[in-house]
XYZ file of C-alpha atoms in Angstrom:
480
model
C 13.387 -25.949 2.566
C 17.003 -25.542 2.350
C 18.522 -23.952 5.207
C 19.379 -20.484 4.125
C 19.703 -18.130 7.066
C 18.932 -14.495 5.923
C 18.796 -11.449 8.272
C 15.334 -10.299 9.077
C 15.013 -6.733 7.903
C 11.704 -4.846 7.668
C 10.867 -2.975 4.477
C 7.996 -0.449 3.777
C 5.426 -3.061 4.294
C 6.271 -5.722 6.429
C 8.949 -8.100 5.844
C 9.487 -9.424 1.783
C 12.050 -12.272 0.799
C 12.625 -14.429 -2.742
C 10.441 -17.203 -2.157
C 13.856 -19.145 -1.486
C 14.333 -17.056 1.139
C 10.715 -17.675 2.699
C 11.733 -21.143 4.328
C 10.988 -22.676 7.781
C 13.942 -20.963 8.849
C 14.422 -17.474 8.041
C 10.429 -17.643 9.043
C 11.337 -18.796 12.336
C 13.812 -16.273 12.915
C 11.017 -13.898 12.224
C 8.579 -15.662 14.635
C 10.970 -15.870 17.419
C 12.014 -11.975 17.193
C 8.110 -11.883 17.516
C 7.602 -13.930 20.319
C 10.214 -11.996 22.258
C 9.112 -8.913 20.960
C 5.821 -9.508 23.138
C 7.371 -10.649 25.817
C 9.366 -7.948 26.901
C 6.434 -5.806 25.329
C 3.601 -7.517 28.181
C 6.394 -8.094 31.139
C 4.386 -6.274 33.574
C 1.080 -7.953 32.940
C -0.510 -11.058 33.632
C -1.150 -12.451 30.304
C 0.024 -12.251 26.595
C -1.895 -11.114 23.843
C -3.871 -13.285 21.564
C -2.367 -13.774 17.980
C -4.277 -14.059 15.105
C -2.530 -15.219 12.543
C -4.224 -14.159 8.585
C -2.982 -15.163 5.007
C -3.378 -14.118 1.375
C -3.731 -16.143 -2.102
C -0.711 -16.316 -2.366
C 1.065 -20.039 -2.769
C 1.914 -21.389 -0.118
C 0.597 -18.958 2.083
C -1.707 -21.096 4.376
C 0.453 -23.857 4.881
C 3.068 -21.077 6.223
C -0.178 -19.349 8.456
C -0.529 -23.205 9.640
C 2.966 -23.026 10.349
C 2.999 -20.279 12.133
C 0.743 -20.867 14.558
C 1.537 -24.496 15.597
C 5.039 -22.303 16.402
C 2.834 -19.810 18.712
C 0.747 -22.563 19.954
C 2.562 -25.772 20.660
C 5.389 -24.299 20.877
C 5.601 -21.434 23.158
C 1.629 -21.393 24.469
C 0.417 -18.472 23.163
C -3.212 -17.707 22.645
C -3.721 -18.392 18.981
C -6.433 -18.378 16.329
C -6.338 -18.599 12.383
C -8.852 -16.943 9.707
C -10.354 -20.574 7.850
C -9.949 -19.048 4.147
C -7.684 -16.043 2.763
C -8.110 -12.399 3.799
C -7.032 -9.332 3.022
C -4.896 -7.514 5.604
C -7.109 -4.680 6.636
C -10.024 -7.445 7.636
C -7.066 -8.375 9.936
C -6.226 -5.667 10.979
C -10.264 -4.554 11.889
C -10.278 -7.642 13.793
C -7.194 -6.675 15.940
C -8.823 -3.617 16.750
C -11.729 -4.571 17.217
C -10.598 -7.626 19.676
C -9.125 -5.969 22.348
C -5.362 -6.937 23.662
C -4.477 -8.523 20.230
C -1.541 -8.429 17.721
C -1.494 -9.851 14.013
C 0.683 -11.592 11.823
C -0.281 -11.191 7.730
C 1.153 -13.449 5.946
C 1.344 -11.396 2.411
C 4.029 -9.749 0.111
C 0.568 -7.670 -1.084
C 1.671 -6.833 -4.700
C 4.666 -8.149 -5.806
C 5.220 -10.792 -8.068
C 4.955 -14.429 -7.676
C 8.809 -15.314 -6.647
C 7.862 -13.128 -3.149
C 5.831 -13.841 0.333
C 6.209 -11.800 3.092
C 5.162 -11.550 6.529
C 3.054 -8.122 8.074
C 3.301 -7.490 11.825
C 0.089 -5.564 13.120
C -0.301 -3.936 16.587
C -3.238 -2.802 18.908
C -3.420 0.155 17.392
C -4.676 0.141 13.644
C -2.207 0.170 12.448
C 1.106 -1.540 10.967
C 4.232 -2.422 13.301
C 6.169 1.062 13.217
C 10.208 1.675 12.934
C 10.607 1.618 17.013
C 9.089 -2.072 17.112
C 9.868 -3.423 13.676
C 13.946 -2.422 14.851
C 13.534 -4.436 18.453
C 12.048 -7.374 16.287
C 14.561 -7.255 13.833
C 17.214 -7.322 16.344
C 15.665 -9.881 18.404
C 15.687 -12.274 14.778
C 19.233 -11.270 13.856
C 20.790 -11.801 17.659
C 19.048 -14.059 19.508
C 16.875 -16.631 17.678
C 18.094 -20.336 17.554
C 16.341 -22.915 15.021
C 14.206 -24.775 16.979
C 12.395 -28.106 16.401
C 8.865 -27.316 14.634
C 5.556 -29.587 13.738
C 3.417 -28.415 11.371
C -0.118 -29.180 13.256
C -4.405 -28.739 13.084
C -5.605 -24.671 14.163
C -8.373 -23.671 15.850
C -9.709 -21.007 12.700
C -12.141 -18.168 12.996
C -14.540 -16.280 11.088
C -14.551 -12.216 10.690
C -16.829 -10.260 8.702
C -15.414 -6.069 9.052
C -18.089 -5.220 6.459
C -20.946 -4.157 8.744
C -17.954 -1.351 10.567
C -17.332 0.236 7.266
C -21.077 0.767 5.970
C -22.117 2.262 9.661
C -18.370 4.581 8.552
C -20.386 5.689 5.670
C -22.396 9.086 4.861
C -25.784 9.101 3.906
C -25.878 4.936 3.516
C -29.251 5.558 1.380
C -28.195 7.587 -1.050
C -25.419 5.111 -2.184
C -27.653 2.414 -2.220
C -30.326 3.829 -4.595
C -26.998 4.711 -6.606
C -26.979 1.111 -7.883
C -23.703 1.212 -8.742
C -23.046 -1.151 -11.651
C -19.334 -2.419 -11.269
C -16.535 -4.635 -12.994
C -14.346 -5.738 -10.770
C -10.892 -7.443 -10.824
C -9.818 -9.464 -7.332
C -6.802 -10.069 -9.536
C -6.580 -13.162 -7.905
C -6.085 -12.234 -4.524
C -8.037 -12.512 -1.127
C -11.275 -9.738 -1.892
C -13.328 -11.818 -3.495
C -15.881 -12.638 0.382
C -14.864 -9.110 1.146
C -16.182 -7.717 -1.546
C -19.278 -9.798 -2.355
C -20.751 -9.137 0.857
C -19.778 -4.953 0.957
C -21.302 -5.025 -2.689
C -25.070 -7.246 -1.351
C -24.882 -4.476 2.117
C -25.219 -1.377 -1.128
C -27.165 -2.675 -3.545
C -24.522 -3.171 -6.248
C -24.217 -5.725 -9.103
C -21.050 -6.418 -10.407
C -19.178 -8.456 -12.590
C -15.786 -10.201 -10.992
C -12.538 -10.849 -13.050
C -9.818 -13.248 -11.596
C -11.758 -14.185 -9.046
C -9.733 -17.864 -8.579
C -6.923 -17.729 -6.408
C -3.969 -19.093 -8.372
C -0.737 -18.587 -6.030
C 0.221 -15.738 -8.646
C 1.619 -17.516 -11.002
C 3.406 -15.837 -13.208
C 0.883 -13.105 -12.522
C 1.888 -9.458 -10.526
C -1.534 -8.667 -8.446
C -0.677 -5.163 -8.564
C -3.239 -2.596 -10.047
C -2.070 -0.479 -12.312
C -2.924 0.246 -15.981
C -0.525 -2.501 -17.728
C -1.952 -4.599 -15.036
C -5.823 -4.396 -16.111
C -6.456 -4.755 -19.764
C -8.806 -7.559 -18.982
C -10.681 -4.897 -16.185
C -10.590 -1.954 -18.892
C -11.461 -4.312 -21.603
C -14.831 -5.316 -19.025
C -15.855 -1.798 -18.606
C -15.721 -0.769 -22.328
C -18.276 -3.658 -23.443
C -20.450 -2.966 -21.114
C -21.330 -0.620 -23.003
C -22.293 2.752 -21.023
C -24.244 0.373 -18.652
C -21.031 -0.092 -16.064
C -20.184 3.301 -13.769
C -16.860 2.279 -12.543
C -14.048 -0.619 -13.271
C -12.416 -1.407 -9.875
C -8.742 -3.440 -9.257
C -7.681 -4.624 -5.892
C -4.508 -5.847 -4.904
C -3.379 -8.927 -3.834
C -3.997 -8.839 -0.101
C -6.541 -5.925 -0.605
C -4.970 -2.664 0.949
C -5.173 -0.251 -2.550
C -6.953 -0.290 -5.457
C -6.771 0.715 -8.870
C -9.929 2.570 -10.557
C -10.989 2.710 -14.077
C -13.642 5.178 -15.336
C -16.981 4.419 -17.145
C -15.418 4.998 -20.264
C -12.277 2.407 -19.622
C -9.443 5.780 -18.757
C -7.563 4.632 -15.657
C -7.364 7.232 -12.921
C -3.959 8.312 -12.279
C -3.482 7.575 -8.871
C -2.198 11.429 -7.587
C -5.657 12.162 -9.219
C -7.443 9.950 -6.962
C -5.840 10.845 -4.034
C -6.577 14.186 -4.484
C -10.115 14.291 -5.686
C -10.579 12.080 -2.310
C -8.905 15.025 -0.339
C -10.893 17.990 -1.984
C -13.657 15.674 -1.125
C -13.118 15.535 2.671
C -11.868 18.972 2.821
C -15.199 20.502 1.243
C -17.418 17.668 3.803
C -16.214 19.401 6.593
C -12.472 18.083 7.204
C -10.303 20.500 9.106
C -6.638 19.459 9.250
C -3.151 19.059 8.185
C -2.816 16.238 5.962
C 0.317 13.762 4.930
C 1.298 12.029 1.495
C 4.500 10.338 0.624
C 7.288 12.083 -1.032
C 6.772 10.731 -4.573
C 3.580 11.900 -4.517
C 2.055 15.024 -6.446
C 2.339 18.336 -4.649
C -0.812 19.070 -5.938
C -1.819 17.348 -3.078
C -0.839 20.069 -0.801
C -2.080 22.521 -3.278
C -5.471 21.102 -2.108
C -4.403 21.401 1.610
C -3.656 24.911 0.991
C -6.476 26.271 -0.732
C -8.260 25.350 2.671
C -5.617 26.673 5.070
C -3.948 23.486 6.054
C -0.688 22.267 5.094
C 0.116 19.278 3.497
C 3.686 16.915 5.280
C 6.002 14.595 3.161
C 6.974 11.418 4.465
C 9.127 8.931 3.005
C 7.257 6.132 1.509
C 5.994 3.475 3.791
C 2.204 3.914 6.020
C 4.390 3.436 8.474
C 5.835 6.297 8.221
C 2.349 8.223 6.647
C 0.519 7.024 10.014
C 3.142 8.182 12.350
C 2.594 11.329 11.339
C -1.465 10.965 11.285
C -0.371 9.889 14.984
C 1.536 13.094 16.077
C -0.435 15.905 14.466
C -3.443 14.308 14.365
C -4.203 13.720 10.880
C -7.616 12.071 9.538
C -6.477 11.608 5.926
C -3.110 10.406 4.091
C -1.676 9.241 0.593
C 0.328 7.920 -1.805
C 0.918 8.240 -5.694
C -0.094 4.711 -7.154
C -3.989 5.698 -5.013
C -3.220 4.127 -2.039
C -5.211 5.822 1.236
C -5.591 6.025 4.873
C -8.732 7.038 6.433
C -8.332 7.659 10.382
C -11.968 7.076 11.559
C -11.413 3.447 9.688
C -7.932 2.222 10.266
C -4.590 3.414 11.051
C -3.605 1.272 7.763
C -5.126 1.150 3.629
C -7.607 -0.458 3.132
C -9.220 -1.086 -0.639
C -12.826 -1.682 0.401
C -12.870 1.529 2.488
C -11.462 3.769 -0.240
C -13.806 1.872 -2.605
C -16.724 2.757 0.253
C -15.328 6.500 0.272
C -15.073 6.929 -3.117
C -18.824 5.529 -3.732
C -19.517 8.004 -0.656
C -18.836 10.845 -3.043
C -20.020 9.446 -6.589
C -23.562 9.486 -4.949
C -23.270 12.691 -2.675
C -21.909 14.360 -5.663
C -24.274 12.810 -8.088
C -21.638 12.753 -10.482
C -19.605 10.147 -12.452
C -16.254 10.143 -11.488
C -14.619 11.712 -14.364
C -16.963 14.453 -14.230
C -15.311 14.799 -10.736
C -12.001 14.937 -11.839
C -13.169 17.624 -14.764
C -14.296 19.331 -12.114
C -11.426 19.021 -9.938
C -9.194 20.669 -13.291
C -11.128 23.392 -13.488
C -11.615 24.347 -10.339
C -7.604 24.203 -10.172
C -6.410 25.252 -13.689
C -4.848 21.677 -14.697
C -4.455 20.134 -17.765
C -3.822 16.568 -16.994
C -1.551 14.512 -14.968
C 1.635 14.948 -15.342
C 3.665 12.212 -13.178
C 5.476 9.997 -14.857
C 7.562 7.267 -13.861
C 10.180 4.923 -14.946
C 12.035 1.403 -13.362
C 15.403 0.488 -12.883
C 16.725 -3.190 -11.402
C 19.702 -3.837 -9.931
C 21.603 -6.841 -7.969
C 21.227 -6.395 -4.557
C 25.438 -6.423 -4.060
C 25.712 -2.726 -5.648
C 23.315 -0.988 -3.738
C 26.293 1.324 -1.862
C 27.774 2.086 -5.234
C 24.683 3.475 -6.995
C 23.520 5.141 -3.353
C 26.886 6.728 -3.605
C 25.885 8.102 -7.597
C 22.559 8.513 -6.744
C 22.735 10.818 -3.384
C 26.203 12.852 -5.411
C 24.014 13.227 -8.386
C 22.603 16.967 -9.434
C 22.356 18.023 -12.537
C 22.204 21.660 -13.492
C 18.433 21.729 -16.176
C 18.727 25.177 -17.977
C 15.404 26.731 -16.516
C 14.885 25.379 -13.867
C 15.961 26.771 -9.800
C 16.584 23.819 -6.843
C 14.107 25.034 -4.369
C 15.094 22.189 -1.953
C 16.996 18.617 -1.973
C 16.004 15.700 0.665
C 17.570 12.586 0.922
C 14.636 11.655 3.843
C 14.527 8.967 1.185
C 16.047 7.999 -1.363
C 17.099 11.512 -3.293
C 14.473 14.268 -4.229
C 15.085 17.384 -5.894
C 12.458 19.817 -5.905
C 11.881 23.206 -7.904
C 10.997 26.735 -7.428
C 8.059 25.653 -9.146
C 7.176 23.252 -7.103
C 7.774 20.200 -10.109
C 10.324 17.900 -8.444
C 12.759 14.778 -9.370
C 12.255 11.718 -6.617
C 15.028 8.743 -7.062
C 15.066 6.128 -4.521
C 15.093 3.137 -3.945
C 11.859 -0.017 -3.511
C 11.878 -1.040 0.258
C 10.710 -4.297 -1.118
C 12.500 -5.472 -3.837
C 15.692 -4.636 -6.141
C 14.257 -1.269 -8.669
C 14.670 2.212 -8.628
C 11.892 4.481 -9.128
C 12.712 7.663 -10.943
C 9.539 9.679 -10.378
C 9.207 13.516 -11.901
C 6.119 15.334 -11.853
C 5.840 19.398 -12.931
C 2.925 21.032 -13.863
C 2.629 20.449 -17.830
C 3.659 17.010 -19.622
C 5.958 18.942 -21.485
C 8.159 19.887 -18.441
C 7.790 16.300 -16.799
C 9.111 14.414 -20.132
C 11.798 17.187 -20.320
C 13.373 16.535 -17.168
C 12.482 13.206 -16.903
C 14.673 12.629 -20.076
C 17.636 15.301 -18.621
C 18.041 13.084 -15.460
C 17.764 9.970 -15.902
C 19.634 9.861 -19.340
C 22.417 11.173 -17.595
C 22.555 9.206 -14.309
C 22.410 6.049 -16.565
C 25.342 7.613 -18.201
C 27.351 7.780 -14.913
C 25.550 4.394 -13.866
C 26.255 2.483 -16.843
C 25.829 -1.717 -16.287
C 24.888 -1.095 -12.543
C 21.652 -0.497 -13.554
C 19.300 -1.711 -16.170
C 15.345 -1.306 -17.984
C 13.319 -4.654 -18.338
């Protein structure tokens, strides 16, 4: 690997960089930062915490995990353990929680494309590291890290099974078993296969797996979305009405996409709203949180039951901070990612699937029927949120930010209620429709999201905003 140092900077989900920057020197910088943070944090106690290292199916993730284990154990004397095969991020989080006096390091770039990899740091209280922790790790990594001679070595691996814990948290497991669900599952070449098989066996689920073999994500983006899951949709349709659901897991198993029995991809906003409505009907009594890009329909659901829904910046760590402070038991994102506090302060695709199956079994309906019921209940017509992506060169970010933060278009017939710069630029109108324009926390991409109560309003707002902004930005941004 070349000696190509970069500043360590955590995004919305850990530290992620292009593969040319994911080298021994930069990985070592980060691990030194974690080492110094832990030694400061545990300075007043006799022993340092156990460090557990996991990895996903991405190319070289296992080798990097082995490298990290050798650094921590052989060079610095930490008590370390590692998994023998690829795992999901939620499995590592679950192990950290149940072990006690333990932290986790996960080698993953989640759903990002083949040219990325990264590392997540997981603390002992069921969550990704919060800003105050990552700020310290960044400072130590960038100011105190010296590159040391390092070596590879064999590691002591451990196995872990967190499925039993998931099953025990479900309501009426017998009802789920009696439904004998039949599911098509797209593993997306990620690390969820073995955990899902165990889960399916425990709940009498019949299944067909797609893209189970780890390929290192070469020429592949393990992001569950309609565009990436045509094979899943075709697999459900070919089932001739005998398939209950299609499921796609992302690369590290912390979120999923769902296809109904007719091959319709379920909008992420709809999925989060459906789950919140089910939880409130089942007795949830608390305010909830959503990322600022998630539909305001989620707030309308919370308000129906006498509670509020609070916006946070995009990222699990922001949602979790809110949940722990209030406290809350549920939070969601527009991509269908959900957090259930009774399980983990982090997203978990298999637990989300478990709650979806619980809901279907208890309500004794299909997911498409439940969405139709919700739409009638709240007088909605169709999913309305739309997104466009612009790419940009990282060196232009300051110029682009100045333009975006200063751009507030006048749109005939719409009265601005609020302008927020909490995470990018968000303009909310009196009818609860909004424009969100924000920079991705993991890649040089700008996402413009518009959500209104009718599709034609969404299209109109998105067209006016994006066309006028693109005219100002010119060649600084482009679509692919």
